[in-house]
mmCIF file of C-alpha atoms and ligand atoms in Angstrom:
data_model
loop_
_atom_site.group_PDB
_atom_site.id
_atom_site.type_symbol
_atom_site.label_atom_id
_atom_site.label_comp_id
_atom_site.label_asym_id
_atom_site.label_seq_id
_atom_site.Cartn_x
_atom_site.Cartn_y
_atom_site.Cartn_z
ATOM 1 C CA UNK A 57 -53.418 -25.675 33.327
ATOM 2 C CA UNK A 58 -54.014 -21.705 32.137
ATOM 3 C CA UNK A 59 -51.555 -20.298 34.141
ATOM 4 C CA UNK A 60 -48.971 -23.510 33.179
ATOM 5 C CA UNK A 61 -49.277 -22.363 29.749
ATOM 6 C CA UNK A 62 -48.578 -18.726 30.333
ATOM 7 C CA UNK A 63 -45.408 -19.602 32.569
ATOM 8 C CA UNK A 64 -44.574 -21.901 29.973
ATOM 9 C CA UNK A 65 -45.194 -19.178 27.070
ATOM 10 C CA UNK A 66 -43.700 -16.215 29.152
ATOM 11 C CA UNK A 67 -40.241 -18.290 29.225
ATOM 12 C CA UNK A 68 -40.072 -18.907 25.498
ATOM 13 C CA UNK A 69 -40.604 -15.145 25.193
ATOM 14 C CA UNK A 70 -38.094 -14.236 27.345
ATOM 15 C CA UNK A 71 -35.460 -17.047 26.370
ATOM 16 C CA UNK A 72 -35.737 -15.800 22.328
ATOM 17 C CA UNK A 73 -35.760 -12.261 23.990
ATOM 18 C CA UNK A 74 -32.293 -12.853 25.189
ATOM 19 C CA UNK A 75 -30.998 -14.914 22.609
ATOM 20 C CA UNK A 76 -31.480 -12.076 19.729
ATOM 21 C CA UNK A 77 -30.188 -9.694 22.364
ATOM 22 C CA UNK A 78 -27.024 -11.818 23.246
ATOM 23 C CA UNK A 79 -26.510 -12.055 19.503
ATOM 24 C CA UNK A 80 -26.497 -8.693 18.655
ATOM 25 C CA UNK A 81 -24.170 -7.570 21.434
ATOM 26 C CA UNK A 82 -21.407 -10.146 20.621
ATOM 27 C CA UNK A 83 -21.983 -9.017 16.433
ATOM 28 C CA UNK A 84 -21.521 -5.556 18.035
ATOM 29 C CA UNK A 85 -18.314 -6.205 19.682
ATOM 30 C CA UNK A 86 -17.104 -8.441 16.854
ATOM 31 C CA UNK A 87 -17.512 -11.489 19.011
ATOM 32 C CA UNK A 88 -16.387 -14.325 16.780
ATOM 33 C CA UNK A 89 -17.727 -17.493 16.987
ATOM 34 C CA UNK A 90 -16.001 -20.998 15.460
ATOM 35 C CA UNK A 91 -17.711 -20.123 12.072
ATOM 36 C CA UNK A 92 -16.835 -15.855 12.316
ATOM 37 C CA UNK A 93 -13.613 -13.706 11.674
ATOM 38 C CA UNK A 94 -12.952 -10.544 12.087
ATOM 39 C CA UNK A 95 -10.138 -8.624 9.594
ATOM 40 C CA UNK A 96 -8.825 -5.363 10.659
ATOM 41 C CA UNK A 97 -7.135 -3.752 7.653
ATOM 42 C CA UNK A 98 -6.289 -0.698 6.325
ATOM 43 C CA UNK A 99 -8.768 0.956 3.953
ATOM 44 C CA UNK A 100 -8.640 0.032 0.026
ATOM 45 C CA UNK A 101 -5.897 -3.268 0.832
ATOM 46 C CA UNK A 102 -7.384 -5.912 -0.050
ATOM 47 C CA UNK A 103 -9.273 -7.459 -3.500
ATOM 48 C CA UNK A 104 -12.775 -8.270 -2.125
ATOM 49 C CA UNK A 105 -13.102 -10.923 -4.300
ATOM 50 C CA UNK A 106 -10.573 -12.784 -2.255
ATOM 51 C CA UNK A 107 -12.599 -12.103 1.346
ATOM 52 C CA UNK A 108 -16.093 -13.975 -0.574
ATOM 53 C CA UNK A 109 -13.304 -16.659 -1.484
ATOM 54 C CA UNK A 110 -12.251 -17.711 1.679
ATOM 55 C CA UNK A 111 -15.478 -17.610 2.907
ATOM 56 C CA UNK A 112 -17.097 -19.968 0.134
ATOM 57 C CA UNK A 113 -14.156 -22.331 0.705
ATOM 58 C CA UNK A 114 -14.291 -21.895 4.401
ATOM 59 C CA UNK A 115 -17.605 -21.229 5.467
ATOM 60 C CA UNK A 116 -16.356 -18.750 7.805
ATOM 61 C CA UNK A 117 -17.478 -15.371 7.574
ATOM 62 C CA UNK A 118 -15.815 -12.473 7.624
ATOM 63 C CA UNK A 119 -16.588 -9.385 9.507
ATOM 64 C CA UNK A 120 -14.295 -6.358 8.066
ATOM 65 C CA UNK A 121 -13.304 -3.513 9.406
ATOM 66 C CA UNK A 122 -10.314 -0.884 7.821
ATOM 67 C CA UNK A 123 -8.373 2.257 9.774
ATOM 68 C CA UNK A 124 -6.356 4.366 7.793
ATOM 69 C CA UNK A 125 -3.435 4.687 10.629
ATOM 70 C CA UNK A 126 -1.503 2.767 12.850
ATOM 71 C CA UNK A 127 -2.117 4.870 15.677
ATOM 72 C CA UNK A 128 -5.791 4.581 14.609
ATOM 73 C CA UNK A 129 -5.753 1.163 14.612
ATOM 74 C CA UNK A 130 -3.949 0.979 18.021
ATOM 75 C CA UNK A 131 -6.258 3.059 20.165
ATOM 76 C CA UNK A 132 -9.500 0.833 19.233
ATOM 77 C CA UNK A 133 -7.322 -2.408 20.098
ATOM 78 C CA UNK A 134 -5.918 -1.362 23.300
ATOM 79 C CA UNK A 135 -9.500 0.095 23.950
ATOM 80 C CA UNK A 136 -10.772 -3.758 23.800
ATOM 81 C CA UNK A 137 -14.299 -2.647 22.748
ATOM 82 C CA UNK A 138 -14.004 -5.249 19.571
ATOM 83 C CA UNK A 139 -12.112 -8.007 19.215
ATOM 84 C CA UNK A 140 -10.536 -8.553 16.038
ATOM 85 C CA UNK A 141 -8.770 -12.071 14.967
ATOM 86 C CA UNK A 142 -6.282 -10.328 12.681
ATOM 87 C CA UNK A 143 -5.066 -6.921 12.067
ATOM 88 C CA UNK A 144 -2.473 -5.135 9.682
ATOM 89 C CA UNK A 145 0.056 -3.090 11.594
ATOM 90 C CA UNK A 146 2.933 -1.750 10.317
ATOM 91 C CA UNK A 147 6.550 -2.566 11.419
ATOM 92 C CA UNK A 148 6.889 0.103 14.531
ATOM 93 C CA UNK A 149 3.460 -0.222 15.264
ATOM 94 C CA UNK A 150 4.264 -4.580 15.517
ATOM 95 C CA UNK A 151 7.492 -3.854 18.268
ATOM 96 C CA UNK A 152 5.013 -0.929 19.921
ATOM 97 C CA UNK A 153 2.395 -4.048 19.820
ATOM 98 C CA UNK A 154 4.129 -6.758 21.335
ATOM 99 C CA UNK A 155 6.165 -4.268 23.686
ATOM 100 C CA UNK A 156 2.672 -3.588 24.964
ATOM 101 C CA UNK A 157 1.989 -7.354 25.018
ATOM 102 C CA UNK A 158 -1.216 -7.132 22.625
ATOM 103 C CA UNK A 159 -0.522 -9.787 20.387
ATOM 104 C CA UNK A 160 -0.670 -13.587 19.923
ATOM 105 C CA UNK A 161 2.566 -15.642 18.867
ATOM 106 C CA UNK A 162 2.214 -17.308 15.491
ATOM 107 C CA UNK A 163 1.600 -20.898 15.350
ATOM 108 C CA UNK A 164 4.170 -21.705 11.820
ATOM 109 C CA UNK A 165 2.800 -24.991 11.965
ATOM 110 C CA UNK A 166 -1.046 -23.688 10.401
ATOM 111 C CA UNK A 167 0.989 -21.245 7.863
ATOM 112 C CA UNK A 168 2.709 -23.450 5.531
ATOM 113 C CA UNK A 169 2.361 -20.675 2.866
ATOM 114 C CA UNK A 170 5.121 -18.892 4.741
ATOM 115 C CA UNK A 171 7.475 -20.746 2.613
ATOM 116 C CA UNK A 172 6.205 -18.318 -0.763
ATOM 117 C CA UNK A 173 7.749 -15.200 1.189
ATOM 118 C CA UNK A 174 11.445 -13.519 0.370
ATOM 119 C CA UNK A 175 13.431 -14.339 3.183
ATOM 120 C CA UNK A 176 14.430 -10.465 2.207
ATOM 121 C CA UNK A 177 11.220 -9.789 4.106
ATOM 122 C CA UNK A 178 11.396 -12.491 6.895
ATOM 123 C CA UNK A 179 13.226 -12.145 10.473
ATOM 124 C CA UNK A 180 13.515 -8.190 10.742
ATOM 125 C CA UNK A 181 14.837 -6.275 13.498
ATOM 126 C CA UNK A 182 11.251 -5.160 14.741
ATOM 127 C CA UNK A 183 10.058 -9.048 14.851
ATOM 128 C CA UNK A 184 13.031 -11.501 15.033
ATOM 129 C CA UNK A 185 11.745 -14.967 13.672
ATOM 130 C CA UNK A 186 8.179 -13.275 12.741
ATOM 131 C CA UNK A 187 7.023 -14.901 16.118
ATOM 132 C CA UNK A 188 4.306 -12.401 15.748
ATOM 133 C CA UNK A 189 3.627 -11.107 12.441
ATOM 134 C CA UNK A 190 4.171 -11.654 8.656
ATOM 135 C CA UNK A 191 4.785 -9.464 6.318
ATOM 136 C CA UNK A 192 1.570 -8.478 3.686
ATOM 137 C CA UNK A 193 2.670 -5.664 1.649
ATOM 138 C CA UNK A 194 5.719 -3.356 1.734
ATOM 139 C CA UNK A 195 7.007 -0.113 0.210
ATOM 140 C CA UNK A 196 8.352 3.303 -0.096
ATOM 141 C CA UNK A 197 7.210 6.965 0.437
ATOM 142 C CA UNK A 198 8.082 9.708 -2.178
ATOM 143 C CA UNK A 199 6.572 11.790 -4.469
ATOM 144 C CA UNK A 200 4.010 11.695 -7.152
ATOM 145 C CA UNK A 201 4.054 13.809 -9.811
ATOM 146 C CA UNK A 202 2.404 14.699 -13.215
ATOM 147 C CA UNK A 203 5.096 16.183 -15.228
ATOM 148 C CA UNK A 204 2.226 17.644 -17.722
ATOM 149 C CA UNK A 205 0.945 20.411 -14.991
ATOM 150 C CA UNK A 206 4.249 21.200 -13.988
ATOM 151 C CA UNK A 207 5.547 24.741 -14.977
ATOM 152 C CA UNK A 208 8.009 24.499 -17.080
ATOM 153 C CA UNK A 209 11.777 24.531 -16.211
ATOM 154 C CA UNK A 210 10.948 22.594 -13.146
ATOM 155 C CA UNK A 211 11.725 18.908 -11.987
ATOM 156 C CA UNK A 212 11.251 16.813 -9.161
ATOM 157 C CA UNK A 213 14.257 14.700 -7.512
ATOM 158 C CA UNK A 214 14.140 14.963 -3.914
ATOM 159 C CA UNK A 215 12.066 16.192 -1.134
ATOM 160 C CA UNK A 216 13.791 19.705 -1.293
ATOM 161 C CA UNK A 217 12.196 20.223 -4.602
ATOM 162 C CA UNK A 218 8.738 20.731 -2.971
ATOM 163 C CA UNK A 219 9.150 23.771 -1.762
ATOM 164 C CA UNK A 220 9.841 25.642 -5.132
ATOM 165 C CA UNK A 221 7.299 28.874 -5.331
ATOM 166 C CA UNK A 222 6.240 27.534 -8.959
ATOM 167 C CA UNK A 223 4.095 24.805 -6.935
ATOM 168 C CA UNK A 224 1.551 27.020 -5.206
ATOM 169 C CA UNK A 225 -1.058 25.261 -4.137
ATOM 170 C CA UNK A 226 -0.147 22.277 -5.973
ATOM 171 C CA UNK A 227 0.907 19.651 -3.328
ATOM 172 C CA UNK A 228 -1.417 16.997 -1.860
ATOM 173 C CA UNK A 229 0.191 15.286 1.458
ATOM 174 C CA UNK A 230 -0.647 12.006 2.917
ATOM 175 C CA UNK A 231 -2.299 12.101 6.765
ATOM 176 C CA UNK A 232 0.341 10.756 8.431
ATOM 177 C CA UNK A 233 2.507 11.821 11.514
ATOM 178 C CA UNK A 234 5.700 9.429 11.111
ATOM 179 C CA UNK A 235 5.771 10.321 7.194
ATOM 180 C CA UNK A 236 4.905 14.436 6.796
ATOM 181 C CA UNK A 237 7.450 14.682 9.705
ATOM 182 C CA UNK A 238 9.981 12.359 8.104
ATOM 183 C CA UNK A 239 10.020 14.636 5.030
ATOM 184 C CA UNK A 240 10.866 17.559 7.252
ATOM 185 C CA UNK A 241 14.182 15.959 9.026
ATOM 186 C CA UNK A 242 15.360 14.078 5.727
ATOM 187 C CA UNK A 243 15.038 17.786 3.686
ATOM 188 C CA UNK A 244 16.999 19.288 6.477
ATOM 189 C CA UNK A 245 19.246 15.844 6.223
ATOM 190 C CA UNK A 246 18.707 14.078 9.964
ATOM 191 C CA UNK A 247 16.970 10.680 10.520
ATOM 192 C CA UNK A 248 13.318 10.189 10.239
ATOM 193 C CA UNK A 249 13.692 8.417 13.351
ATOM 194 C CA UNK A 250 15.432 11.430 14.906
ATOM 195 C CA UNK A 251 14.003 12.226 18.735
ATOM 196 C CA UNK A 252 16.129 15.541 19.016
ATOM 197 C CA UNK A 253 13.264 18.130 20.373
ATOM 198 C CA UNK A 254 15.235 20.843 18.493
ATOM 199 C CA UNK A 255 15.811 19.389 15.378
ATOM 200 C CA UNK A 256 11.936 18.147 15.647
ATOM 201 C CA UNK A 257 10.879 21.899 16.407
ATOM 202 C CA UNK A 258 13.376 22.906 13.362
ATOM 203 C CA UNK A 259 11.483 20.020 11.216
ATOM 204 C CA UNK A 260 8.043 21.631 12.020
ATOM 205 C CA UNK A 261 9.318 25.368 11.137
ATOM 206 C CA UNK A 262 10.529 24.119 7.659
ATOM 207 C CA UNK A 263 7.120 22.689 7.133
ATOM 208 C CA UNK A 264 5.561 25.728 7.729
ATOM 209 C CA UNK A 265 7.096 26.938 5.262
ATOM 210 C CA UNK A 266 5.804 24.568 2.538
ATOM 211 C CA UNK A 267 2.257 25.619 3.357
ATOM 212 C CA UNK A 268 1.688 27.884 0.302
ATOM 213 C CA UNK A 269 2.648 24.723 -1.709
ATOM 214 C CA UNK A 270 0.197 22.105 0.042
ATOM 215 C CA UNK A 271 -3.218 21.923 -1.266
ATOM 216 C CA UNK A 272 -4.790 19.508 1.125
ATOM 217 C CA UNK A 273 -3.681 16.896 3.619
ATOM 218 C CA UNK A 274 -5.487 13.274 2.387
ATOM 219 C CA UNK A 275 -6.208 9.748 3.166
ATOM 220 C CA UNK A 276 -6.704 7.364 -0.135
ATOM 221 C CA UNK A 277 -8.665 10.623 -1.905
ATOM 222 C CA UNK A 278 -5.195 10.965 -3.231
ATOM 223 C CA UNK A 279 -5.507 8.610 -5.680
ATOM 224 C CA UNK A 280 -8.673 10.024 -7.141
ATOM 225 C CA UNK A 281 -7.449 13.834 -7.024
ATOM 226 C CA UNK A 282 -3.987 12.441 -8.673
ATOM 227 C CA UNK A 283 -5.933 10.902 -11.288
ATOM 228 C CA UNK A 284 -8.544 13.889 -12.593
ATOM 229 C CA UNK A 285 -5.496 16.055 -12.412
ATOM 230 C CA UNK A 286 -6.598 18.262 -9.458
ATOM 231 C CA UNK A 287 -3.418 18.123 -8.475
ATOM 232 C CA UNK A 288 0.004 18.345 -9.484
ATOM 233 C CA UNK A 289 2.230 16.440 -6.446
ATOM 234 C CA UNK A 290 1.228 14.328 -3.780
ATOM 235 C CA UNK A 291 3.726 13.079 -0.987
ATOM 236 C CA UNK A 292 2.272 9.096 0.081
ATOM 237 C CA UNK A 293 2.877 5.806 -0.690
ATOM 238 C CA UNK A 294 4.466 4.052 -3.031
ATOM 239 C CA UNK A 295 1.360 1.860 -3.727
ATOM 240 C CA UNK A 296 -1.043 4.602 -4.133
ATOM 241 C CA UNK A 297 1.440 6.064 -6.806
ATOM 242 C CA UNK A 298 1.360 2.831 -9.026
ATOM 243 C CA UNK A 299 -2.361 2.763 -8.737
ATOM 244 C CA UNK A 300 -2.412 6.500 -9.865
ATOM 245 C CA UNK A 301 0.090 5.400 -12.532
ATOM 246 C CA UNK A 302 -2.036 2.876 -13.653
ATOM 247 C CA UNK A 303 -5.128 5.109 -14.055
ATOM 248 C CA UNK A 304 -2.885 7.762 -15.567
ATOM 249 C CA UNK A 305 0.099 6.959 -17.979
ATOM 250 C CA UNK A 306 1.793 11.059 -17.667
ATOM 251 C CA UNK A 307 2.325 10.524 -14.043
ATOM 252 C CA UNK A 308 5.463 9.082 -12.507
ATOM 253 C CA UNK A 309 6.697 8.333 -9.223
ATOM 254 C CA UNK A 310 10.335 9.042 -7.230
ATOM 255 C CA UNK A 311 12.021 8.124 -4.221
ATOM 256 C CA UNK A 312 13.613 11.301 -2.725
ATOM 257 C CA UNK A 313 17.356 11.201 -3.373
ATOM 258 C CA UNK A 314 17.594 12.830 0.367
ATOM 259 C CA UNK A 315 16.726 9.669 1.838
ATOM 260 C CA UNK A 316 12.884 8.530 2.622
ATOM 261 C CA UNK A 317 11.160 5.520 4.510
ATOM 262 C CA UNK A 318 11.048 1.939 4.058
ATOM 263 C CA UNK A 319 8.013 0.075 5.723
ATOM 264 C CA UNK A 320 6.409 -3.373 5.837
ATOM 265 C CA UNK A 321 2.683 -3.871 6.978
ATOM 266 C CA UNK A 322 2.123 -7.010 8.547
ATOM 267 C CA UNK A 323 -0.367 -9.524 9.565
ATOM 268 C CA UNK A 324 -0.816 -10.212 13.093
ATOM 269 C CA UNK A 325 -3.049 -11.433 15.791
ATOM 270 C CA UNK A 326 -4.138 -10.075 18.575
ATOM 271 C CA UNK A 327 -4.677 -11.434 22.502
ATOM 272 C CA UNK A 328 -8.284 -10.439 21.883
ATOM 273 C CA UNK A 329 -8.743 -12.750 19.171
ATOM 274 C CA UNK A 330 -11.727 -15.125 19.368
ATOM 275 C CA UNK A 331 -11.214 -17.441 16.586
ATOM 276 C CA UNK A 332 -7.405 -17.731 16.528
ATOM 277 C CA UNK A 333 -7.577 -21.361 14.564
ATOM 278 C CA UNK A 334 -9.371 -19.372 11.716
ATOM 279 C CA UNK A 335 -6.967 -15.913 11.760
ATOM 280 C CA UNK A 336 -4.354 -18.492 10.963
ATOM 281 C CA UNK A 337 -6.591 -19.937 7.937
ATOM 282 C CA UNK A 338 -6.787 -16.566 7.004
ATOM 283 C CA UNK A 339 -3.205 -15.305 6.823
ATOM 284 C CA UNK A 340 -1.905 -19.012 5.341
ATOM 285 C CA UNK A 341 -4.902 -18.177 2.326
ATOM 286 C CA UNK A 342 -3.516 -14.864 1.584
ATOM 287 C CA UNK A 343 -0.045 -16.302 1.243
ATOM 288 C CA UNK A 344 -1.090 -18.892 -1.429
ATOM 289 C CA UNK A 345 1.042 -17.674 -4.169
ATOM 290 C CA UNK A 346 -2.131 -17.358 -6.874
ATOM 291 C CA UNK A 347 -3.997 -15.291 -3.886
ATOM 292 C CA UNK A 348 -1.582 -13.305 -3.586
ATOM 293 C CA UNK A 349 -0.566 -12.261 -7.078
ATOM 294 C CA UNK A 350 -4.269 -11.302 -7.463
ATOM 295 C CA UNK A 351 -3.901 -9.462 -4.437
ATOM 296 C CA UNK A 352 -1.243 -7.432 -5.398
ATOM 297 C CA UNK A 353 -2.117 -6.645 -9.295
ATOM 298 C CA UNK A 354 -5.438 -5.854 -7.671
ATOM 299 C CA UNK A 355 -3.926 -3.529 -4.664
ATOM 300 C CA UNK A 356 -1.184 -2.674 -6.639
ATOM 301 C CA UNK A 357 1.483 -2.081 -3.434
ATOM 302 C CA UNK A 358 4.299 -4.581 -3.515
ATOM 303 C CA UNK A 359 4.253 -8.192 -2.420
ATOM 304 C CA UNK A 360 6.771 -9.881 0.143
ATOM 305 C CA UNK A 361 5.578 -12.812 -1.757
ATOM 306 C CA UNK A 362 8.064 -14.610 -4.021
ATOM 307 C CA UNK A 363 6.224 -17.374 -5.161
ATOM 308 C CA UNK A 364 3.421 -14.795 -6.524
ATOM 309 C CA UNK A 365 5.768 -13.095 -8.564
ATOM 310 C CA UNK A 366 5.554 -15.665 -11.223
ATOM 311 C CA UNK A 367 1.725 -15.703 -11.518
ATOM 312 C CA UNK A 368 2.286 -11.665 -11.995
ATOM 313 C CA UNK A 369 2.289 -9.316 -15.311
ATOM 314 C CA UNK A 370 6.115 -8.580 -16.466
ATOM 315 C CA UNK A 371 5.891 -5.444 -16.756
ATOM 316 C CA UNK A 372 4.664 -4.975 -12.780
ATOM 317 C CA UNK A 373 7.494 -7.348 -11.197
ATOM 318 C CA UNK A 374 10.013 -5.414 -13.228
ATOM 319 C CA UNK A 375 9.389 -1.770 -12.598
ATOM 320 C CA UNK A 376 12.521 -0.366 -10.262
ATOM 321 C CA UNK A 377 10.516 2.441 -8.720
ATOM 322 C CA UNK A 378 8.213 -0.286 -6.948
ATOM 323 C CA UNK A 379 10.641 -3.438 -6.765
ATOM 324 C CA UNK A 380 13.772 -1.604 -6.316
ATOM 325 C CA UNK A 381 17.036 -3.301 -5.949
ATOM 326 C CA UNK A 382 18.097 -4.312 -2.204
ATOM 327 C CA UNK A 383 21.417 -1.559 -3.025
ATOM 328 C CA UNK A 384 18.351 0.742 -2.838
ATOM 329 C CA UNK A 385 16.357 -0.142 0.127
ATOM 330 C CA UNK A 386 19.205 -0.502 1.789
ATOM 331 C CA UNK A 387 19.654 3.292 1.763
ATOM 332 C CA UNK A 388 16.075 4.062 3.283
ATOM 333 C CA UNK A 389 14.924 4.292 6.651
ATOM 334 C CA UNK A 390 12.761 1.842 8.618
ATOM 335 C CA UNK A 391 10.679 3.786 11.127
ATOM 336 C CA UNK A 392 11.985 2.740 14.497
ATOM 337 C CA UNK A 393 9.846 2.228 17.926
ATOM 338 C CA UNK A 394 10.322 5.654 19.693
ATOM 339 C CA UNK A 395 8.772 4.984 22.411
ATOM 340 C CA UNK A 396 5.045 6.382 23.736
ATOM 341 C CA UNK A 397 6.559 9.831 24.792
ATOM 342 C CA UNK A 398 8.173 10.446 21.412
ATOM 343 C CA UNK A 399 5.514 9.003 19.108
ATOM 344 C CA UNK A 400 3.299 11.483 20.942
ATOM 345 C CA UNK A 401 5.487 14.197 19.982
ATOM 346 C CA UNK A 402 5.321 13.426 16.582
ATOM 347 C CA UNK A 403 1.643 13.591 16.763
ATOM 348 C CA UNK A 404 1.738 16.869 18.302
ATOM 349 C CA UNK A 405 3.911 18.343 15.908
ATOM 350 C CA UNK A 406 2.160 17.113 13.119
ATOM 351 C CA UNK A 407 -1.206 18.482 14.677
ATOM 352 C CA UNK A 408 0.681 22.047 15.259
ATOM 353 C CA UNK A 409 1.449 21.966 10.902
ATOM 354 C CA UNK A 410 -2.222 21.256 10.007
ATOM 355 C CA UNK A 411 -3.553 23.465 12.742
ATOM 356 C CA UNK A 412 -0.599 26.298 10.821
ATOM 357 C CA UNK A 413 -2.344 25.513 7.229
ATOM 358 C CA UNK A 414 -5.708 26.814 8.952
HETATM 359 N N1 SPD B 78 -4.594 2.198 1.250
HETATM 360 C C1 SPD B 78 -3.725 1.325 1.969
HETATM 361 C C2 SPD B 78 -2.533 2.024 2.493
HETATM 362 C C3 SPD B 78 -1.652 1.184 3.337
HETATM 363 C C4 SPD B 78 -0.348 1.803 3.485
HETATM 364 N N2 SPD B 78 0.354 1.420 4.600
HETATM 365 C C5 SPD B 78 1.554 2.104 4.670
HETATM 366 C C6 SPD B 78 2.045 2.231 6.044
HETATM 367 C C7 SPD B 78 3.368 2.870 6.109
HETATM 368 N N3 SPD B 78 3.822 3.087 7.440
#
């Protein structure tokens, strides 16, 4: 009966044992259950208040996770290692995506909400009928500036601007590849989608030459250093600028009258989901029109979302420099797919400027 008891006691150890250990490896990998979802977003994008939302009206919880680049963001999907429900990719990075066959195609029927976006933003070249993503936030890059620290006689219009001598050690530049090597071909007036090895290598050399002028290459500590006035200029987003803005009335934003980017960040789903019923919850919640608008005043990038517009401050919806006319987007560039080899490049490149500032 002794030894029953111990064989009976030794396999409720072991069972508990192995369910706390089972547990812990699938929260580890972000192994979702029915009741768990896993966001993969880019850092500072979302107002948190809306993630304890969902998950008092769902009672799903979510597990969240931020990158702070696409090809970030890409590595630790294709390296499998956690698998996230929904992630926030960016339009190249989508075509790259589904080229690679990493996502899941969109069921329309669970996101009524869809019908609160600008058909402006819907069916674009890099996802024809958004079979796989949906747009979340979209925007410009160009310059930041505070015309209160800059010497006088001097102004800021385009890209070319940047390299006067008067901003020594003034400039802050955003971490990215695709955009610090954008601003070198559109100064020397080719595409920021250009794959020309020369004209890349003559992109590069007139970077170099802005190194006196850059202070420090950042993530989001832009806003921050923007705001105390640590620095003078910073090359990013157009999102980050209105948040600066908003901290800081001197400081104003432009699009470079050389030409810049255009980009869209987008929800989508990859293969590796686990809870692809609740991704879809997710997405259709953050389209809700009242979501959204909160969303946006609270992120302060700009909404695909018509239907939030209304449920927005005036004086936000109306501001050219981050809801510009169509005549103007028109003019900037989408970043285009280029393909593993040149994206690569680009990386190099880009590694070959910072390793230059050293
Ligand atoms: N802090 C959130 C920044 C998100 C910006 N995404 C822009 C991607 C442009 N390719």
């Amino acid at each position: 009966m002794k030894n029953l008891f111990r064989a009976f006691l030794a396999i409720v150890i072991v069972s508990v044992i192995l369910i706390v250990a089972i547990n812990r490896l699938n929260a580890s990998q972000g192994f979702s259950g029915s009741d768990t979802l896993t966001v993969y977003n880019w850092g500072d994008y979302i107002d948190e208040e809306l993630i304890s939302r969902f998950q008092e009206e769902t009672g799903i919880t979510i597990i969240y996770e931020t990158f702070d680049s696409n090809e970030a963001m890409m590595t630790k999907i294709q390296q499998g290692g956690t698998s996230y429900d929904v992630a926030v990719p960016s339009e190249y990075m989508v075509e790259k995506m589904v080229e690679e066959d990493l996502l899941l195609e969109l069921d329309h029927s669970l996101l009524p909400n869809m019908q609160n976006l600008d058909e402006r933003f819907l069916d674009m070249a890099f996802d024809p009928g958004n079979r796989y993503s949906l747009p979340y936030f979209w925007g410009t890059v160009g310059i930041v500036f505070n015309p209160t620290l800059l010497p006088e006689g001097t102004e800021i219009t385009g890209w070319d601007d940047l390299w006067n001598p008067a901003f020594e050690n003034q400039i802050l530049l955003i971490d990215g590849a695709r955009e610090i090597m954008g601003m070198g071909l559109n100064t020397l007036g080719y595409s920021l989608n250009d794959t020309n090895p020369a004209r890349l290598q003559e992109a590069l050399d007139k970077l170099k030459e802005l190194t006196p002028n850059v202070k420090a290459i950042v993530g989001d500590e832009n806003k921050l250093l923007m705001q105390n006035e640590e620095a003078a200029i910073a090359v990013g987003w157009s999102g980050d600028a209105a948040d600066i803005m908003w901290e800081n009335e001197d400081i104003d934003y432009v699009v470079p009258e050389e030409g810049s980017n255009l980009w869209f960040d987008n929800f989508v789903i990859p293969k590796t989901a686990r809870n692809v019923e609740a991704a879809h919850q997710f997405i259709n919640f953050m389209m809700d029109p009242e979501v959204a608008a909160q969303n946006t005043e609270y992120v302060s990038y700009s909404t695909p979302n018509k239907a939030a517009l209304e449920f927005m401050p005036e004086d936000m919806v109306e501001d050219e420099r981050f809801y510009p006319e169509p005549e103007l987007t028109e003019l900037l560039e989408v970043y285009e797919n280029l393909g593993q080899q040149n994206l690569a490049y680009y990386n190099e490149l880009f590694l070959q400027f910072k390793m230059y500032r050293k």
